[in-house]
Amino acid sequence: MENIILVLGASGQIGTELTQKLRLVYGNNQVIASDIRVANEEIMTSGPFEIIDATNKEAILKVIQKYKVTQVYLLAAMLSATAEQHPQKAWNLNMNSLLAVLDLAKEKHIQQIYWPSSIAVFGPTTPKENTPQKTVMEPSTVYGISKVSGEFWCNYYHKKYGVDIRSLRYPGIISWKTKPGGGTTDYAVDIFFKAIKDKKYECFLSENTSLPMMYMDDAVNATIQLMMAKPEVIKIRNGYNLAAMSFSPKEIASEIKKYIPDFKISYNPDYRQKIADSWPASIDDSEARKDWNWQHNFDLETMTKVIIKEIQKL
Ligand code: SER
């Protein structure tokens, strides 16, 4: 059967690039972009777009029926830093959108769901280095609570109703086409723009705060690869650990200095430091590598080279 894909949250950091890649892979008209706000010009002009509030199950169903959608990628969410400012709103958005889509799959309106989890499912009591797939999950942020609860719901709908839900625990995702909003790992995107424009950057995390990170291209490829894998190889239905690299602000700054020698970084940690301190420094993603052959292409060096080149062209 033909795949018709609906992306909820297609105007966001990951949604934008995922939609573009999905349109390349499946064809422009097979991928319906949607968000509560309009997307970038490329998305608006290259294929169908619908305004949808991702928490509104009826609105999602209407679009599913209109286009005969078979798969939903649910990317709409409020990220960690913003969620600490608006706990109730974050919980409502992150949870109600997932429950709506899970229900639509349970009711057989769609066949497959992608929903991102995050390293934020882990907390201060989790082993920090090489965090295993199965370990303590006691998050200290609202965002983390919503992701850990979401993972349990995914597993539950899979076991109880046979819903084909697939999920990845994304690390911080680094991109240059669309900026992230409201995350704790956002500094690793801002730093490139400030380095090129101002040759200086004040970081809201301390110099040695190491966090798991990934270049956008790897994240998009991992997502599509996971969704294309045969159901029998998917052994984990709550969320696969996924990793590519880990670095601290000091380490990314010294990589950037290779291209911009007079770049200066200073540190002024704010409330986001506490969030970062509660997360792992590195992730063991061997289950993803074993089950569906996950491999990353970009490390800190190769990613920095590409991003600097691309931003300089903008
Ligand atoms: N990058 C996200 C954030 O910082 C974590 O999933 O909130």
PDB file of N, CA, C and O in Angstrom, residues 162-219:
ATOM      1  N   GLY A 162      -1.615  -3.333  19.669  1.00  0.00           N
ATOM      2  CA  GLY A 162      -0.831  -3.644  18.475  1.00  0.00           C
ATOM      3  C   GLY A 162      -0.472  -2.426  17.639  1.00  0.00           C
ATOM      4  O   GLY A 162      -0.179  -2.547  16.445  1.00  0.00           O
ATOM      5  N   VAL A 163      -0.481  -1.234  18.238  1.00  0.00           N
ATOM      6  CA  VAL A 163      -0.154  -0.020  17.479  1.00  0.00           C
ATOM      7  C   VAL A 163       1.335  -0.032  17.086  1.00  0.00           C
ATOM      8  O   VAL A 163       2.206  -0.279  17.921  1.00  0.00           O
ATOM      9  N   ASP A 164       1.616   0.230  15.807  1.00  0.00           N
ATOM     10  CA  ASP A 164       2.992   0.260  15.307  1.00  0.00           C
ATOM     11  C   ASP A 164       3.592   1.639  15.558  1.00  0.00           C
ATOM     12  O   ASP A 164       3.625   2.499  14.684  1.00  0.00           O
ATOM     13  N   ILE A 165       4.053   1.826  16.778  1.00  0.00           N
ATOM     14  CA  ILE A 165       4.647   3.115  17.186  1.00  0.00           C
ATOM     15  C   ILE A 165       6.151   2.939  17.289  1.00  0.00           C
ATOM     16  O   ILE A 165       6.622   1.943  17.821  1.00  0.00           O
ATOM     17  N   ARG A 166       6.869   3.908  16.769  1.00  0.00           N
ATOM     18  CA  ARG A 166       8.334   3.847  16.799  1.00  0.00           C
ATOM     19  C   ARG A 166       8.881   5.162  17.349  1.00  0.00           C
ATOM     20  O   ARG A 166       8.353   6.226  17.048  1.00  0.00           O
ATOM     21  N   SER A 167       9.950   5.049  18.109  1.00  0.00           N
ATOM     22  CA  SER A 167      10.432   6.245  18.812  1.00  0.00           C
ATOM     23  C   SER A 167      11.938   6.217  19.046  1.00  0.00           C
ATOM     24  O   SER A 167      12.530   5.157  19.229  1.00  0.00           O
ATOM     25  N   LEU A 168      12.528   7.402  19.029  1.00  0.00           N
ATOM     26  CA  LEU A 168      13.966   7.575  19.296  1.00  0.00           C
ATOM     27  C   LEU A 168      14.157   8.579  20.420  1.00  0.00           C
ATOM     28  O   LEU A 168      13.450   9.591  20.457  1.00  0.00           O
ATOM     29  N   ARG A 169      15.111   8.308  21.286  1.00  0.00           N
ATOM     30  CA  ARG A 169      15.471   9.298  22.304  1.00  0.00           C
ATOM     31  C   ARG A 169      16.529  10.212  21.704  1.00  0.00           C
ATOM     32  O   ARG A 169      17.726   9.949  21.803  1.00  0.00           O
ATOM     33  N   TYR A 170      16.058  11.304  21.076  1.00  0.00           N
ATOM     34  CA  TYR A 170      16.999  12.232  20.437  1.00  0.00           C
ATOM     35  C   TYR A 170      17.925  12.876  21.463  1.00  0.00           C
ATOM     36  O   TYR A 170      17.479  13.323  22.519  1.00  0.00           O
ATOM     37  N   PRO A 171      19.197  13.014  21.091  1.00  0.00           N
ATOM     38  CA  PRO A 171      20.088  13.916  21.848  1.00  0.00           C
ATOM     39  C   PRO A 171      19.817  15.349  21.387  1.00  0.00           C
ATOM     40  O   PRO A 171      18.865  15.587  20.644  1.00  0.00           O
ATOM     41  N   GLY A 172      20.610  16.315  21.776  1.00  0.00           N
ATOM     42  CA  GLY A 172      20.463  17.679  21.261  1.00  0.00           C
ATOM     43  C   GLY A 172      20.702  17.672  19.760  1.00  0.00           C
ATOM     44  O   GLY A 172      21.684  17.108  19.296  1.00  0.00           O
ATOM     45  N   ILE A 173      19.795  18.276  18.998  1.00  0.00           N
ATOM     46  CA  ILE A 173      19.908  18.227  17.531  1.00  0.00           C
ATOM     47  C   ILE A 173      20.438  19.570  17.011  1.00  0.00           C
ATOM     48  O   ILE A 173      19.849  20.626  17.270  1.00  0.00           O
ATOM     49  N   ILE A 174      21.537  19.490  16.268  1.00  0.00           N
ATOM     50  CA  ILE A 174      22.214  20.698  15.792  1.00  0.00           C
ATOM     51  C   ILE A 174      21.915  20.911  14.312  1.00  0.00           C
ATOM     52  O   ILE A 174      22.139  20.017  13.491  1.00  0.00           O
ATOM     53  N   SER A 175      21.402  22.107  13.983  1.00  0.00           N
ATOM     54  CA  SER A 175      21.013  22.387  12.600  1.00  0.00           C
ATOM     55  C   SER A 175      21.398  23.819  12.257  1.00  0.00           C
ATOM     56  O   SER A 175      21.709  24.611  13.142  1.00  0.00           O
ATOM     57  N   TRP A 176      21.325  24.155  10.993  1.00  0.00           N
ATOM     58  CA  TRP A 176      21.575  25.554  10.599  1.00  0.00           C
ATOM     59  C   TRP A 176      20.429  26.120   9.767  1.00  0.00           C
ATOM     60  O   TRP A 176      20.259  27.311   9.678  1.00  0.00           O
ATOM     61  N   LYS A 177      19.576  25.238   9.155  1.00  0.00           N
ATOM     62  CA  LYS A 177      18.482  25.745   8.306  1.00  0.00           C
ATOM     63  C   LYS A 177      17.364  26.348   9.134  1.00  0.00           C
ATOM     64  O   LYS A 177      16.843  27.413   8.824  1.00  0.00           O
ATOM     65  N   THR A 178      16.937  25.630  10.149  1.00  0.00           N
ATOM     66  CA  THR A 178      15.881  26.132  11.030  1.00  0.00           C
ATOM     67  C   THR A 178      16.403  26.089  12.452  1.00  0.00           C
ATOM     68  O   THR A 178      16.976  25.085  12.877  1.00  0.00           O
ATOM     69  N   LYS A 179      16.190  27.181  13.184  1.00  0.00           N
ATOM     70  CA  LYS A 179      16.706  27.223  14.548  1.00  0.00           C
ATOM     71  C   LYS A 179      15.749  26.544  15.507  1.00  0.00           C
ATOM     72  O   LYS A 179      14.538  26.574  15.311  1.00  0.00           O
ATOM     73  N   PRO A 180      16.302  25.952  16.578  1.00  0.00           N
ATOM     74  CA  PRO A 180      15.434  25.358  17.599  1.00  0.00           C
ATOM     75  C   PRO A 180      14.834  26.465  18.456  1.00  0.00           C
ATOM     76  O   PRO A 180      15.265  27.622  18.373  1.00  0.00           O
ATOM     77  N   GLY A 181      13.863  26.138  19.268  1.00  0.00           N
ATOM     78  CA  GLY A 181      13.293  27.135  20.175  1.00  0.00           C
ATOM     79  C   GLY A 181      13.001  26.504  21.517  1.00  0.00           C
ATOM     80  O   GLY A 181      12.281  25.513  21.601  1.00  0.00           O
ATOM     81  N   GLY A 182      13.595  27.057  22.568  1.00  0.00           N
ATOM     82  CA  GLY A 182      13.215  26.659  23.918  1.00  0.00           C
ATOM     83  C   GLY A 182      13.869  25.416  24.462  1.00  0.00           C
ATOM     84  O   GLY A 182      13.417  24.856  25.459  1.00  0.00           O
ATOM     85  N   GLY A 183      14.970  24.980  23.850  1.00  0.00           N
ATOM     86  CA  GLY A 183      15.658  23.792  24.367  1.00  0.00           C
ATOM     87  C   GLY A 183      16.912  24.157  25.143  1.00  0.00           C
ATOM     88  O   GLY A 183      17.435  25.273  25.021  1.00  0.00           O
ATOM     89  N   THR A 184      17.413  23.198  25.911  1.00  0.00           N
ATOM     90  CA  THR A 184      18.622  23.401  26.704  1.00  0.00           C
ATOM     91  C   THR A 184      19.874  23.223  25.845  1.00  0.00           C
ATOM     92  O   THR A 184      20.929  23.763  26.146  1.00  0.00           O
ATOM     93  N   THR A 185      19.741  22.460  24.769  1.00  0.00           N
ATOM     94  CA  THR A 185      20.890  22.228  23.897  1.00  0.00           C
ATOM     95  C   THR A 185      20.987  23.277  22.769  1.00  0.00           C
ATOM     96  O   THR A 185      21.888  23.195  21.936  1.00  0.00           O
ATOM     97  N   ASP A 186      20.083  24.251  22.771  1.00  0.00           N
ATOM     98  CA  ASP A 186      20.050  25.264  21.694  1.00  0.00           C
ATOM     99  C   ASP A 186      21.349  26.064  21.569  1.00  0.00           C
ATOM    100  O   ASP A 186      21.632  26.615  20.501  1.00  0.00           O
ATOM    101  N   TYR A 187      22.124  26.140  22.661  1.00  0.00           N
ATOM    102  CA  TYR A 187      23.355  26.943  22.594  1.00  0.00           C
ATOM    103  C   TYR A 187      24.260  26.456  21.462  1.00  0.00           C
ATOM    104  O   TYR A 187      24.963  27.254  20.822  1.00  0.00           O
ATOM    105  N   ALA A 188      24.213  25.118  21.224  1.00  0.00           N
ATOM    106  CA  ALA A 188      25.123  24.532  20.242  1.00  0.00           C
ATOM    107  C   ALA A 188      24.720  24.871  18.800  1.00  0.00           C
ATOM    108  O   ALA A 188      25.444  24.571  17.858  1.00  0.00           O
ATOM    109  N   VAL A 189      23.545  25.499  18.632  1.00  0.00           N
ATOM    110  CA  VAL A 189      23.159  26.052  17.328  1.00  0.00           C
ATOM    111  C   VAL A 189      23.509  27.550  17.310  1.00  0.00           C
ATOM    112  O   VAL A 189      24.188  28.030  16.404  1.00  0.00           O
ATOM    113  N   ASP A 190      23.078  28.265  18.355  1.00  0.00           N
ATOM    114  CA  ASP A 190      23.324  29.720  18.435  1.00  0.00           C
ATOM    115  C   ASP A 190      24.804  30.065  18.308  1.00  0.00           C
ATOM    116  O   ASP A 190      25.169  31.078  17.710  1.00  0.00           O
ATOM    117  N   ILE A 191      25.648  29.235  18.898  1.00  0.00           N
ATOM    118  CA  ILE A 191      27.082  29.526  18.937  1.00  0.00           C
ATOM    119  C   ILE A 191      27.656  29.713  17.530  1.00  0.00           C
ATOM    120  O   ILE A 191      28.495  30.583  17.305  1.00  0.00           O
ATOM    121  N   PHE A 192      27.163  28.948  16.565  1.00  0.00           N
ATOM    122  CA  PHE A 192      27.676  29.059  15.191  1.00  0.00           C
ATOM    123  C   PHE A 192      27.298  30.417  14.583  1.00  0.00           C
ATOM    124  O   PHE A 192      28.124  31.081  13.957  1.00  0.00           O
ATOM    125  N   PHE A 193      26.032  30.797  14.769  1.00  0.00           N
ATOM    126  CA  PHE A 193      25.557  32.058  14.177  1.00  0.00           C
ATOM    127  C   PHE A 193      26.288  33.254  14.798  1.00  0.00           C
ATOM    128  O   PHE A 193      26.697  34.172  14.094  1.00  0.00           O
ATOM    129  N   LYS A 194      26.460  33.220  16.127  1.00  0.00           N
ATOM    130  CA  LYS A 194      27.139  34.324  16.819  1.00  0.00           C
ATOM    131  C   LYS A 194      28.624  34.338  16.464  1.00  0.00           C
ATOM    132  O   LYS A 194      29.218  35.412  16.310  1.00  0.00           O
ATOM    133  N   ALA A 195      29.219  33.172  16.337  1.00  0.00           N
ATOM    134  CA  ALA A 195      30.658  33.105  16.020  1.00  0.00           C
ATOM    135  C   ALA A 195      30.919  33.766  14.669  1.00  0.00           C
ATOM    136  O   ALA A 195      31.873  34.524  14.508  1.00  0.00           O
ATOM    137  N   ILE A 196      30.036  33.478  13.719  1.00  0.00           N
ATOM    138  CA  ILE A 196      30.235  34.022  12.375  1.00  0.00           C
ATOM    139  C   ILE A 196      29.904  35.515  12.322  1.00  0.00           C
ATOM    140  O   ILE A 196      30.615  36.298  11.714  1.00  0.00           O
ATOM    141  N   LYS A 197      28.840  35.908  13.023  1.00  0.00           N
ATOM    142  CA  LYS A 197      28.404  37.305  12.965  1.00  0.00           C
ATOM    143  C   LYS A 197      29.226  38.220  13.876  1.00  0.00           C
ATOM    144  O   LYS A 197      29.690  39.270  13.443  1.00  0.00           O
ATOM    145  N   ASP A 198      29.404  37.821  15.136  1.00  0.00           N
ATOM    146  CA  ASP A 198      29.998  38.729  16.137  1.00  0.00           C
ATOM    147  C   ASP A 198      31.392  38.306  16.615  1.00  0.00           C
ATOM    148  O   ASP A 198      32.020  39.020  17.397  1.00  0.00           O
ATOM    149  N   LYS A 199      31.795  37.118  16.250  1.00  0.00           N
ATOM    150  CA  LYS A 199      33.072  36.545  16.717  1.00  0.00           C
ATOM    151  C   LYS A 199      33.114  36.370  18.230  1.00  0.00           C
ATOM    152  O   LYS A 199      34.178  36.258  18.843  1.00  0.00           O
ATOM    153  N   LYS A 200      31.939  36.418  18.876  1.00  0.00           N
ATOM    154  CA  LYS A 200      31.904  36.119  20.312  1.00  0.00           C
ATOM    155  C   LYS A 200      30.538  35.546  20.692  1.00  0.00           C
ATOM    156  O   LYS A 200      29.543  35.788  19.986  1.00  0.00           O
ATOM    157  N   TYR A 201      30.525  34.776  21.781  1.00  0.00           N
ATOM    158  CA  TYR A 201      29.279  34.161  22.224  1.00  0.00           C
ATOM    159  C   TYR A 201      29.290  34.007  23.736  1.00  0.00           C
ATOM    160  O   TYR A 201      30.278  33.537  24.305  1.00  0.00           O
ATOM    161  N   GLU A 202      28.189  34.406  24.368  1.00  0.00           N
ATOM    162  CA  GLU A 202      28.040  34.164  25.803  1.00  0.00           C
ATOM    163  C   GLU A 202      27.155  32.949  25.989  1.00  0.00           C
ATOM    164  O   GLU A 202      25.990  32.942  25.578  1.00  0.00           O
ATOM    165  N   CYS A 203      27.735  31.910  26.596  1.00  0.00           N
ATOM    166  CA  CYS A 203      27.032  30.627  26.689  1.00  0.00           C
ATOM    167  C   CYS A 203      26.255  30.524  27.993  1.00  0.00           C
ATOM    168  O   CYS A 203      26.763  30.886  29.054  1.00  0.00           O
ATOM    169  N   PHE A 204      25.018  29.996  27.914  1.00  0.00           N
ATOM    170  CA  PHE A 204      24.198  29.868  29.129  1.00  0.00           C
ATOM    171  C   PHE A 204      24.454  28.566  29.883  1.00  0.00           C
ATOM    172  O   PHE A 204      23.801  28.272  30.865  1.00  0.00           O
ATOM    173  N   LEU A 205      25.412  27.762  29.395  1.00  0.00           N
ATOM    174  CA  LEU A 205      25.862  26.577  30.150  1.00  0.00           C
ATOM    175  C   LEU A 205      27.338  26.763  30.491  1.00  0.00           C
ATOM    176  O   LEU A 205      28.051  27.492  29.798  1.00  0.00           O
ATOM    177  N   SER A 206      27.802  26.083  31.510  1.00  0.00           N
ATOM    178  CA  SER A 206      29.207  26.226  31.913  1.00  0.00           C
ATOM    179  C   SER A 206      30.131  25.454  30.976  1.00  0.00           C
ATOM    180  O   SER A 206      29.689  24.553  30.260  1.00  0.00           O
ATOM    181  N   GLU A 207      31.421  25.789  31.013  1.00  0.00           N
ATOM    182  CA  GLU A 207      32.334  25.341  29.948  1.00  0.00           C
ATOM    183  C   GLU A 207      32.475  23.826  29.824  1.00  0.00           C
ATOM    184  O   GLU A 207      32.688  23.314  28.737  1.00  0.00           O
ATOM    185  N   ASN A 208      32.354  23.101  30.948  1.00  0.00           N
ATOM    186  CA  ASN A 208      32.595  21.655  30.870  1.00  0.00           C
ATOM    187  C   ASN A 208      31.318  20.811  30.884  1.00  0.00           C
ATOM    188  O   ASN A 208      31.360  19.619  31.166  1.00  0.00           O
ATOM    189  N   THR A 209      30.184  21.426  30.580  1.00  0.00           N
ATOM    190  CA  THR A 209      28.923  20.678  30.570  1.00  0.00           C
ATOM    191  C   THR A 209      28.818  19.846  29.296  1.00  0.00           C
ATOM    192  O   THR A 209      28.458  20.344  28.232  1.00  0.00           O
ATOM    193  N   SER A 210      29.135  18.569  29.430  1.00  0.00           N
ATOM    194  CA  SER A 210      29.115  17.701  28.249  1.00  0.00           C
ATOM    195  C   SER A 210      27.725  17.096  28.056  1.00  0.00           C
ATOM    196  O   SER A 210      27.125  16.612  29.025  1.00  0.00           O
ATOM    197  N   LEU A 211      27.227  17.179  26.833  1.00  0.00           N
ATOM    198  CA  LEU A 211      25.888  16.625  26.538  1.00  0.00           C
ATOM    199  C   LEU A 211      25.938  15.836  25.230  1.00  0.00           C
ATOM    200  O   LEU A 211      26.729  16.143  24.333  1.00  0.00           O
ATOM    201  N   PRO A 212      25.053  14.826  25.098  1.00  0.00           N
ATOM    202  CA  PRO A 212      24.962  14.085  23.839  1.00  0.00           C
ATOM    203  C   PRO A 212      24.318  14.954  22.757  1.00  0.00           C
ATOM    204  O   PRO A 212      23.329  15.635  23.015  1.00  0.00           O
ATOM    205  N   MET A 213      24.897  14.948  21.558  1.00  0.00           N
ATOM    206  CA  MET A 213      24.427  15.809  20.465  1.00  0.00           C
ATOM    207  C   MET A 213      24.441  15.038  19.142  1.00  0.00           C
ATOM    208  O   MET A 213      25.124  14.014  19.021  1.00  0.00           O
ATOM    209  N   MET A 214      23.745  15.605  18.144  1.00  0.00           N
ATOM    210  CA  MET A 214      23.693  14.957  16.827  1.00  0.00           C
ATOM    211  C   MET A 214      23.418  16.005  15.750  1.00  0.00           C
ATOM    212  O   MET A 214      22.621  16.931  15.959  1.00  0.00           O
ATOM    213  N   TYR A 215      24.050  15.842  14.597  1.00  0.00           N
ATOM    214  CA  TYR A 215      23.778  16.739  13.466  1.00  0.00           C
ATOM    215  C   TYR A 215      22.416  16.372  12.865  1.00  0.00           C
ATOM    216  O   TYR A 215      22.035  15.198  12.793  1.00  0.00           O
ATOM    217  N   MET A 216      21.700  17.390  12.417  1.00  0.00           N
ATOM    218  CA  MET A 216      20.335  17.203  11.905  1.00  0.00           C
ATOM    219  C   MET A 216      20.226  16.097  10.850  1.00  0.00           C
ATOM    220  O   MET A 216      19.287  15.292  10.884  1.00  0.00           O
ATOM    221  N   ASP A 217      21.169  16.055   9.915  1.00  0.00           N
ATOM    222  CA  ASP A 217      21.084  15.054   8.841  1.00  0.00           C
ATOM    223  C   ASP A 217      21.041  13.638   9.402  1.00  0.00           C
ATOM    224  O   ASP A 217      20.307  12.778   8.915  1.00  0.00           O
ATOM    225  N   ASP A 218      21.861  13.406  10.434  1.00  0.00           N
ATOM    226  CA  ASP A 218      21.858  12.083  11.066  1.00  0.00           C
ATOM    227  C   ASP A 218      20.509  11.817  11.746  1.00  0.00           C
ATOM    228  O   ASP A 218      19.970  10.708  11.666  1.00  0.00           O
ATOM    229  N   ALA A 219      19.969  12.824  12.418  1.00  0.00           N
ATOM    230  CA  ALA A 219      18.692  12.637  13.123  1.00  0.00           C
ATOM    231  C   ALA A 219      17.562  12.317  12.141  1.00  0.00           C
ATOM    232  O   ALA A 219      16.740  11.425  12.376  1.00  0.00           O
TER     233      ALA A 219
END
